[in-house]
C-alpha atoms as a PDB file:
ATOM      1  CA  MET A   1     -23.780 -53.427  12.848  1.00  0.00           C
ATOM      2  CA  LYS A   2     -26.777 -51.249  12.906  1.00  0.00           C
ATOM      3  CA  GLN A   3     -27.996 -50.253  16.426  1.00  0.00           C
ATOM      4  CA  ARG A   4     -31.225 -52.171  17.650  1.00  0.00           C
ATOM      5  CA  ILE A   5     -34.118 -50.447  19.014  1.00  0.00           C
ATOM      6  CA  LEU A   6     -36.960 -52.324  20.887  1.00  0.00           C
ATOM      7  CA  ILE A   7     -40.427 -50.718  20.149  1.00  0.00           C
ATOM      8  CA  VAL A   8     -42.631 -51.167  22.848  1.00  0.00           C
ATOM      9  CA  ASP A   9     -46.779 -49.971  22.107  1.00  0.00           C
ATOM     10  CA  ASP A  10     -49.895 -52.114  21.955  1.00  0.00           C
ATOM     11  CA  GLU A  11     -51.316 -49.633  19.346  1.00  0.00           C
ATOM     12  CA  GLU A  12     -50.409 -51.125  16.058  1.00  0.00           C
ATOM     13  CA  SER A  13     -50.689 -48.072  14.025  1.00  0.00           C
ATOM     14  CA  ILE A  14     -48.131 -46.227  16.299  1.00  0.00           C
ATOM     15  CA  VAL A  15     -45.822 -49.256  16.098  1.00  0.00           C
ATOM     16  CA  THR A  16     -45.920 -49.269  12.227  1.00  0.00           C
ATOM     17  CA  LEU A  17     -45.424 -45.124  12.230  1.00  0.00           C
ATOM     18  CA  LEU A  18     -42.407 -45.836  14.753  1.00  0.00           C
ATOM     19  CA  LYS A  19     -41.211 -48.758  12.946  1.00  0.00           C
ATOM     20  CA  TYR A  20     -40.975 -47.104   9.424  1.00  0.00           C
ATOM     21  CA  ASN A  21     -39.087 -44.112  10.471  1.00  0.00           C
ATOM     22  CA  ILE A  22     -36.848 -45.602  13.173  1.00  0.00           C
ATOM     23  CA  ASP A  23     -35.957 -47.936  10.308  1.00  0.00           C
ATOM     24  CA  GLN A  24     -35.294 -45.065   7.759  1.00  0.00           C
ATOM     25  CA  ALA A  25     -33.057 -43.315  10.370  1.00  0.00           C
ATOM     26  CA  GLY A  26     -30.975 -46.284  10.094  1.00  0.00           C
ATOM     27  CA  TYR A  27     -31.608 -48.404  13.024  1.00  0.00           C
ATOM     28  CA  GLU A  28     -32.584 -51.979  13.222  1.00  0.00           C
ATOM     29  CA  THR A  29     -35.955 -52.451  15.087  1.00  0.00           C
ATOM     30  CA  HIS A  30     -37.537 -54.821  17.003  1.00  0.00           C
ATOM     31  CA  VAL A  31     -41.389 -54.672  18.376  1.00  0.00           C
ATOM     32  CA  ALA A  32     -43.325 -55.931  21.485  1.00  0.00           C
ATOM     33  CA  TYR A  33     -47.137 -54.997  22.145  1.00  0.00           C
ATOM     34  CA  THR A  34     -47.156 -55.846  25.731  1.00  0.00           C
ATOM     35  CA  GLY A  35     -45.216 -55.126  28.934  1.00  0.00           C
ATOM     36  CA  SER A  36     -44.460 -58.788  29.700  1.00  0.00           C
ATOM     37  CA  ASP A  37     -43.362 -59.466  25.981  1.00  0.00           C
ATOM     38  CA  ALA A  38     -41.240 -56.153  26.353  1.00  0.00           C
ATOM     39  CA  LEU A  39     -39.736 -57.308  29.538  1.00  0.00           C
ATOM     40  CA  GLU A  40     -38.659 -60.825  28.552  1.00  0.00           C
ATOM     41  CA  LYS A  41     -37.114 -59.674  25.200  1.00  0.00           C
ATOM     42  CA  ALA A  42     -35.371 -56.707  26.710  1.00  0.00           C
ATOM     43  CA  SER A  43     -33.990 -59.129  29.433  1.00  0.00           C
ATOM     44  CA  ALA A  44     -32.825 -61.813  27.061  1.00  0.00           C
ATOM     45  CA  THR A  45     -31.358 -59.348  24.343  1.00  0.00           C
ATOM     46  CA  ASN A  46     -28.761 -56.508  24.332  1.00  0.00           C
ATOM     47  CA  TYR A  47     -30.666 -53.497  22.853  1.00  0.00           C
ATOM     48  CA  ASP A  48     -28.902 -50.049  22.124  1.00  0.00           C
ATOM     49  CA  MET A  49     -32.475 -48.479  22.996  1.00  0.00           C
ATOM     50  CA  ILE A  50     -36.190 -49.189  24.126  1.00  0.00           C
ATOM     51  CA  VAL A  51     -39.096 -46.774  23.251  1.00  0.00           C
ATOM     52  CA  LEU A  52     -41.466 -47.666  25.781  1.00  0.00           C
ATOM     53  CA  ASP A  53     -44.966 -46.849  25.664  1.00  0.00           C
ATOM     54  CA  VAL A  54     -46.334 -46.251  29.411  1.00  0.00           C
ATOM     55  CA  MET A  55     -49.962 -47.267  29.031  1.00  0.00           C
ATOM     56  CA  LEU A  56     -49.762 -51.341  28.112  1.00  0.00           C
ATOM     57  CA  PRO A  57     -52.595 -53.965  28.582  1.00  0.00           C
ATOM     58  CA  GLY A  58     -51.306 -55.737  31.907  1.00  0.00           C
ATOM     59  CA  MET A  59     -48.126 -54.808  32.808  1.00  0.00           C
ATOM     60  CA  ASP A  60     -47.624 -51.114  31.995  1.00  0.00           C
ATOM     61  CA  GLY A  61     -44.717 -49.209  31.290  1.00  0.00           C
ATOM     62  CA  MET A  62     -43.685 -47.875  34.369  1.00  0.00           C
ATOM     63  CA  GLU A  63     -43.393 -51.423  35.802  1.00  0.00           C
ATOM     64  CA  VAL A  64     -41.510 -52.668  32.670  1.00  0.00           C
ATOM     65  CA  CYS A  65     -38.994 -49.921  33.453  1.00  0.00           C
ATOM     66  CA  LYS A  66     -38.956 -50.766  37.082  1.00  0.00           C
ATOM     67  CA  GLN A  67     -38.141 -54.360  36.777  1.00  0.00           C
ATOM     68  CA  LEU A  68     -35.532 -53.803  33.839  1.00  0.00           C
ATOM     69  CA  ARG A  69     -33.850 -51.639  36.211  1.00  0.00           C
ATOM     70  CA  GLN A  70     -34.209 -54.058  39.299  1.00  0.00           C
ATOM     71  CA  LYS A  71     -32.733 -56.682  36.877  1.00  0.00           C
ATOM     72  CA  GLN A  72     -29.356 -54.057  36.019  1.00  0.00           C
ATOM     73  CA  VAL A  73     -30.787 -54.169  32.769  1.00  0.00           C
ATOM     74  CA  GLN A  74     -29.218 -50.510  32.027  1.00  0.00           C
ATOM     75  CA  THR A  75     -30.595 -50.052  28.529  1.00  0.00           C
ATOM     76  CA  PRO A  76     -31.616 -46.431  27.876  1.00  0.00           C
ATOM     77  CA  ILE A  77     -35.020 -45.880  27.756  1.00  0.00           C
ATOM     78  CA  LEU A  78     -37.526 -43.432  25.938  1.00  0.00           C
ATOM     79  CA  MET A  79     -41.086 -43.270  27.704  1.00  0.00           C
ATOM     80  CA  LEU A  80     -44.067 -42.405  25.488  1.00  0.00           C
ATOM     81  CA  THR A  81     -47.350 -41.696  27.031  1.00  0.00           C
ATOM     82  CA  ALA A  82     -50.602 -39.824  26.261  1.00  0.00           C
ATOM     83  CA  LYS A  83     -50.766 -38.413  29.784  1.00  0.00           C
ATOM     84  CA  ASP A  84     -49.263 -34.867  30.048  1.00  0.00           C
ATOM     85  CA  ASP A  85     -48.765 -35.223  33.829  1.00  0.00           C
ATOM     86  CA  GLU A  86     -45.895 -34.033  35.963  1.00  0.00           C
ATOM     87  CA  PHE A  87     -46.285 -36.617  38.681  1.00  0.00           C
ATOM     88  CA  ASP A  88     -46.107 -39.487  35.511  1.00  0.00           C
ATOM     89  CA  LYS A  89     -43.436 -37.847  34.244  1.00  0.00           C
ATOM     90  CA  VAL A  90     -41.315 -37.257  37.442  1.00  0.00           C
ATOM     91  CA  LEU A  91     -42.158 -40.905  38.202  1.00  0.00           C
ATOM     92  CA  GLY A  92     -41.129 -42.473  35.187  1.00  0.00           C
ATOM     93  CA  LEU A  93     -37.920 -40.623  35.408  1.00  0.00           C
ATOM     94  CA  GLU A  94     -37.071 -41.956  39.287  1.00  0.00           C
ATOM     95  CA  LEU A  95     -38.034 -45.492  37.760  1.00  0.00           C
ATOM     96  CA  GLY A  96     -34.847 -45.018  35.760  1.00  0.00           C
ATOM     97  CA  ALA A  97     -36.154 -43.721  32.420  1.00  0.00           C
ATOM     98  CA  ASP A  98     -33.758 -41.531  30.415  1.00  0.00           C
ATOM     99  CA  ASP A  99     -36.464 -39.322  28.480  1.00  0.00           C
ATOM    100  CA  TYR A 100     -39.792 -38.853  28.414  1.00  0.00           C
ATOM    101  CA  LEU A 101     -42.250 -37.664  25.327  1.00  0.00           C
ATOM    102  CA  THR A 102     -45.956 -36.904  25.430  1.00  0.00           C
ATOM    103  CA  LYS A 103     -48.317 -38.069  22.605  1.00  0.00           C
ATOM    104  CA  PRO A 104     -49.045 -36.767  20.143  1.00  0.00           C
ATOM    105  CA  PHE A 105     -45.775 -36.307  18.978  1.00  0.00           C
ATOM    106  CA  SER A 106     -44.090 -36.108  15.583  1.00  0.00           C
ATOM    107  CA  PRO A 107     -42.071 -39.429  14.322  1.00  0.00           C
ATOM    108  CA  ARG A 108     -39.041 -36.985  13.365  1.00  0.00           C
ATOM    109  CA  GLU A 109     -39.048 -35.772  17.060  1.00  0.00           C
ATOM    110  CA  VAL A 110     -38.778 -39.583  18.377  1.00  0.00           C
ATOM    111  CA  VAL A 111     -36.201 -40.050  16.263  1.00  0.00           C
ATOM    112  CA  ALA A 112     -33.991 -36.942  17.415  1.00  0.00           C
ATOM    113  CA  ARG A 113     -34.408 -37.856  20.986  1.00  0.00           C
ATOM    114  CA  ILE A 114     -33.018 -41.154  20.099  1.00  0.00           C
ATOM    115  CA  LYS A 115     -30.084 -40.069  18.214  1.00  0.00           C
ATOM    116  CA  ALA A 116     -29.380 -37.586  21.242  1.00  0.00           C
ATOM    117  CA  ILE A 117     -29.660 -40.111  23.396  1.00  0.00           C
ATOM    118  CA  LEU A 118     -27.431 -42.676  21.767  1.00  0.00           C
ATOM    119  CA  ARG A 119     -24.796 -39.956  20.880  1.00  0.00           C
ATOM    120  CA  ARG A 120     -24.580 -39.523  24.423  1.00  0.00           C
ATOM    121  CA  MET A 121     -23.694 -43.027  24.888  1.00  0.00           C
ATOM    122  CA  VAL A 122     -20.871 -42.965  22.446  1.00  0.00           C
ATOM    123  CA  ARG A 123     -17.651 -42.862  25.038  1.00  0.00           C
ATOM    124  CA  GLU A 124     -15.406 -40.208  24.047  1.00  0.00           C
ATOM    125  CA  PRO A 125     -12.018 -41.733  24.254  1.00  0.00           C
ATOM    126  CA  VAL A 126      -9.273 -40.484  26.942  1.00  0.00           C
ATOM    127  CA  GLU A 127      -5.650 -39.684  26.414  1.00  0.00           C
ATOM    128  CA  ASP A 128      -4.888 -41.909  29.215  1.00  0.00           C
ATOM    129  CA  THR A 129      -6.557 -45.166  29.404  1.00  0.00           C
ATOM    130  CA  ALA A 130      -5.899 -45.570  33.039  1.00  0.00           C
ATOM    131  CA  GLN A 131      -7.290 -42.090  33.914  1.00  0.00           C
ATOM    132  CA  SER A 132     -10.048 -41.971  36.596  1.00  0.00           C
ATOM    133  CA  ILE A 133     -11.298 -39.455  38.953  1.00  0.00           C
ATOM    134  CA  GLN A 134     -10.718 -39.761  42.906  1.00  0.00           C
ATOM    135  CA  ILE A 135     -12.693 -37.391  45.280  1.00  0.00           C
ATOM    136  CA  ALA A 136     -12.240 -39.026  48.585  1.00  0.00           C
ATOM    137  CA  ASP A 137     -13.804 -42.850  48.937  1.00  0.00           C
ATOM    138  CA  LEU A 138     -15.133 -41.887  45.622  1.00  0.00           C
ATOM    139  CA  VAL A 139     -13.376 -43.131  42.150  1.00  0.00           C
ATOM    140  CA  ILE A 140     -14.766 -42.930  38.760  1.00  0.00           C
ATOM    141  CA  TYR A 141     -13.758 -44.493  35.956  1.00  0.00           C
ATOM    142  CA  PRO A 142     -14.956 -42.605  32.725  1.00  0.00           C
ATOM    143  CA  GLU A 143     -13.912 -45.012  29.932  1.00  0.00           C
ATOM    144  CA  GLN A 144     -15.503 -48.068  31.548  1.00  0.00           C
ATOM    145  CA  TYR A 145     -18.569 -45.904  32.897  1.00  0.00           C
ATOM    146  CA  GLU A 146     -17.927 -47.431  36.334  1.00  0.00           C
ATOM    147  CA  ALA A 147     -17.335 -46.006  39.560  1.00  0.00           C
ATOM    148  CA  THR A 148     -16.822 -47.426  43.090  1.00  0.00           C
ATOM    149  CA  ILE A 149     -17.186 -46.158  46.775  1.00  0.00           C
ATOM    150  CA  LYS A 150     -14.829 -47.442  49.406  1.00  0.00           C
ATOM    151  CA  GLU A 151     -14.126 -49.879  46.566  1.00  0.00           C
ATOM    152  CA  LYS A 152     -17.416 -51.223  46.403  1.00  0.00           C
ATOM    153  CA  ALA A 153     -18.880 -51.329  42.788  1.00  0.00           C
ATOM    154  CA  LEU A 154     -21.774 -49.022  41.962  1.00  0.00           C
ATOM    155  CA  THR A 155     -24.633 -49.428  39.646  1.00  0.00           C
ATOM    156  CA  PHE A 156     -25.713 -46.422  37.291  1.00  0.00           C
ATOM    157  CA  THR A 157     -28.144 -45.605  34.722  1.00  0.00           C
ATOM    158  CA  PRO A 158     -26.175 -44.310  31.445  1.00  0.00           C
ATOM    159  CA  LYS A 159     -27.660 -40.350  32.303  1.00  0.00           C
ATOM    160  CA  GLU A 160     -26.780 -40.865  35.929  1.00  0.00           C
ATOM    161  CA  PHE A 161     -23.110 -41.922  35.418  1.00  0.00           C
ATOM    162  CA  GLU A 162     -23.086 -38.881  32.822  1.00  0.00           C
ATOM    163  CA  LEU A 163     -24.265 -36.490  35.428  1.00  0.00           C
ATOM    164  CA  LEU A 164     -21.724 -37.824  38.173  1.00  0.00           C
ATOM    165  CA  TYR A 165     -18.738 -37.439  35.785  1.00  0.00           C
ATOM    166  CA  TYR A 166     -19.796 -34.017  34.738  1.00  0.00           C
ATOM    167  CA  LEU A 167     -19.882 -32.835  38.473  1.00  0.00           C
ATOM    168  CA  ALA A 168     -17.001 -34.649  39.211  1.00  0.00           C
ATOM    169  CA  LYS A 169     -15.104 -32.830  36.149  1.00  0.00           C
ATOM    170  CA  ASN A 170     -15.941 -29.713  37.366  1.00  0.00           C
ATOM    171  CA  ILE A 171     -15.329 -30.306  41.628  1.00  0.00           C
ATOM    172  CA  GLY A 172     -15.611 -27.138  43.403  1.00  0.00           C
ATOM    173  CA  ARG A 173     -17.805 -25.156  40.585  1.00  0.00           C
ATOM    174  CA  VAL A 174     -21.375 -24.212  40.743  1.00  0.00           C
ATOM    175  CA  LEU A 175     -23.295 -25.743  38.092  1.00  0.00           C
ATOM    176  CA  SER A 176     -26.944 -24.630  37.539  1.00  0.00           C
ATOM    177  CA  ARG A 177     -29.460 -27.029  36.672  1.00  0.00           C
ATOM    178  CA  ASP A 178     -30.002 -25.352  33.130  1.00  0.00           C
ATOM    179  CA  GLN A 179     -26.257 -25.945  32.678  1.00  0.00           C
ATOM    180  CA  LEU A 180     -26.662 -29.661  33.730  1.00  0.00           C
ATOM    181  CA  LEU A 181     -29.289 -30.123  31.068  1.00  0.00           C
ATOM    182  CA  SER A 182     -27.471 -28.745  28.520  1.00  0.00           C
ATOM    183  CA  ALA A 183     -24.366 -30.685  29.218  1.00  0.00           C
ATOM    184  CA  VAL A 184     -25.712 -33.763  30.218  1.00  0.00           C
ATOM    185  CA  TRP A 185     -28.836 -34.404  28.189  1.00  0.00           C
ATOM    186  CA  ASN A 186     -27.633 -32.377  25.381  1.00  0.00           C
ATOM    187  CA  TYR A 187     -31.160 -31.255  24.166  1.00  0.00           C
ATOM    188  CA  ASP A 188     -33.616 -28.947  25.138  1.00  0.00           C
ATOM    189  CA  PHE A 189     -35.986 -29.961  28.001  1.00  0.00           C
ATOM    190  CA  ALA A 190     -37.877 -27.100  27.506  1.00  0.00           C
ATOM    191  CA  GLY A 191     -36.522 -26.021  31.168  1.00  0.00           C
ATOM    192  CA  ASP A 192     -37.647 -28.715  32.797  1.00  0.00           C
ATOM    193  CA  THR A 193     -35.077 -28.867  35.580  1.00  0.00           C
ATOM    194  CA  ARG A 194     -36.912 -31.486  38.116  1.00  0.00           C
ATOM    195  CA  ILE A 195     -35.062 -34.166  35.321  1.00  0.00           C
ATOM    196  CA  VAL A 196     -31.801 -33.008  37.278  1.00  0.00           C
ATOM    197  CA  ASP A 197     -33.054 -33.077  40.680  1.00  0.00           C
ATOM    198  CA  VAL A 198     -34.628 -36.407  40.295  1.00  0.00           C
ATOM    199  CA  HIS A 199     -31.293 -37.842  39.144  1.00  0.00           C
ATOM    200  CA  VAL A 200     -28.999 -35.954  41.505  1.00  0.00           C
ATOM    201  CA  SER A 201     -31.249 -37.612  44.368  1.00  0.00           C
ATOM    202  CA  HIS A 202     -30.268 -41.073  42.404  1.00  0.00           C
ATOM    203  CA  LEU A 203     -26.760 -40.290  42.969  1.00  0.00           C
ATOM    204  CA  ARG A 204     -27.170 -39.427  46.431  1.00  0.00           C
ATOM    205  CA  GLU A 205     -28.647 -42.750  47.277  1.00  0.00           C
ATOM    206  CA  LYS A 206     -25.872 -44.405  46.050  1.00  0.00           C
ATOM    207  CA  ILE A 207     -22.784 -42.271  46.924  1.00  0.00           C
ATOM    208  CA  GLU A 208     -23.532 -40.328  50.022  1.00  0.00           C
ATOM    209  CA  PRO A 209     -23.212 -42.071  53.905  1.00  0.00           C
ATOM    210  CA  ASP A 210     -26.445 -39.979  54.517  1.00  0.00           C
ATOM    211  CA  THR A 211     -28.604 -38.315  51.697  1.00  0.00           C
ATOM    212  CA  LYS A 212     -30.126 -35.834  54.502  1.00  0.00           C
ATOM    213  CA  LYS A 213     -26.604 -34.313  54.878  1.00  0.00           C
ATOM    214  CA  PRO A 214     -24.826 -34.807  51.273  1.00  0.00           C
ATOM    215  CA  VAL A 215     -21.332 -34.368  51.475  1.00  0.00           C
ATOM    216  CA  TYR A 216     -20.149 -35.215  47.874  1.00  0.00           C
ATOM    217  CA  ILE A 217     -23.330 -33.291  46.133  1.00  0.00           C
ATOM    218  CA  LYS A 218     -23.979 -30.026  47.766  1.00  0.00           C
ATOM    219  CA  THR A 219     -27.118 -27.917  46.784  1.00  0.00           C
ATOM    220  CA  ILE A 220     -26.461 -24.137  46.445  1.00  0.00           C
ATOM    221  CA  ARG A 221     -29.664 -22.892  46.937  1.00  0.00           C
ATOM    222  CA  GLY A 222     -30.910 -20.426  44.251  1.00  0.00           C
ATOM    223  CA  LEU A 223     -28.164 -21.681  41.993  1.00  0.00           C
ATOM    224  CA  GLY A 224     -27.496 -25.021  41.583  1.00  0.00           C
ATOM    225  CA  TYR A 225     -25.447 -28.040  42.706  1.00  0.00           C
ATOM    226  CA  LYS A 226     -21.607 -28.656  43.360  1.00  0.00           C
ATOM    227  CA  MET A 227     -19.452 -31.539  43.667  1.00  0.00           C
ATOM    228  CA  GLU A 228     -17.092 -31.333  47.080  1.00  0.00           C
ATOM    229  CA  SER A 229     -14.522 -33.456  48.551  1.00  0.00           C
ATOM    230  CA  PRO A 230     -15.804 -34.378  52.183  1.00  0.00           C
ATOM    231  CA  LYS A 231     -13.896 -32.984  54.719  1.00  0.00           C
END
C-alpha cells in the first residue's frame, strides 16, 4: 500500500503544486483546506505524514498540531509557513512538529523532507525481539517504539523516541548537538541546534523526577548532552 500524506493549506495553487509532486513521488495524497477539517481528518484516519501550513483560516496550524498531540495522534508533522521567525519555528517544534520549512520552498525540497522523515520512521529489525534498554527506572523497547518509567507507559512523538533511544544507546558518551542532529534527523538543519534543545526539554518533562535537576539527560556545558544512570 502507498503511504498516505495529508496536505493542509488554504492556498489552492500550493495544494495543487504539492499534491502533484508528492503524488509523483509515489505517495497517496489527501487534502484539507482548513484547520478544523485537517484536525477531523487526521484524528479519524491513520496518515503516515501531515504537511501542515501554519497560516490557516480559523484554526491555525499551530493549534491543529497542538490538538493532535493532545489527542495522542503521533503522526509526523512537517510544518510550512511564510514566516521566517525563530519564535514561530521553535513554538511549532515545542507543540510537537517534526520538521519545519519556510516559504518559498521548492516542491523537491518538500518531497525530500517527507522521504527523510518517513525513512527515519522505518523501524530497523533487532536481532533479539525481546531486546530492551534499562537505565534505572527507565526501560526502552526499541522495536515497539515504547518506553516506561517506573513501569508507567510514556508517550512520545517519533522524533522524541528516536532521540531518547540514541542517547540511551550511547549512555555515558557526550554527544554534541550537531551529532544528534545528524543521527536522529538524518538531514541538514543548517546548524539549527535549537531543535535538539527543544526535544531534550520534552524528554526531560517525561522522564526526569525534577526537570531542573535532571539525572538521566545531563547537559555538558559547551559540548552537548549525555545520558547517565541516576546514582
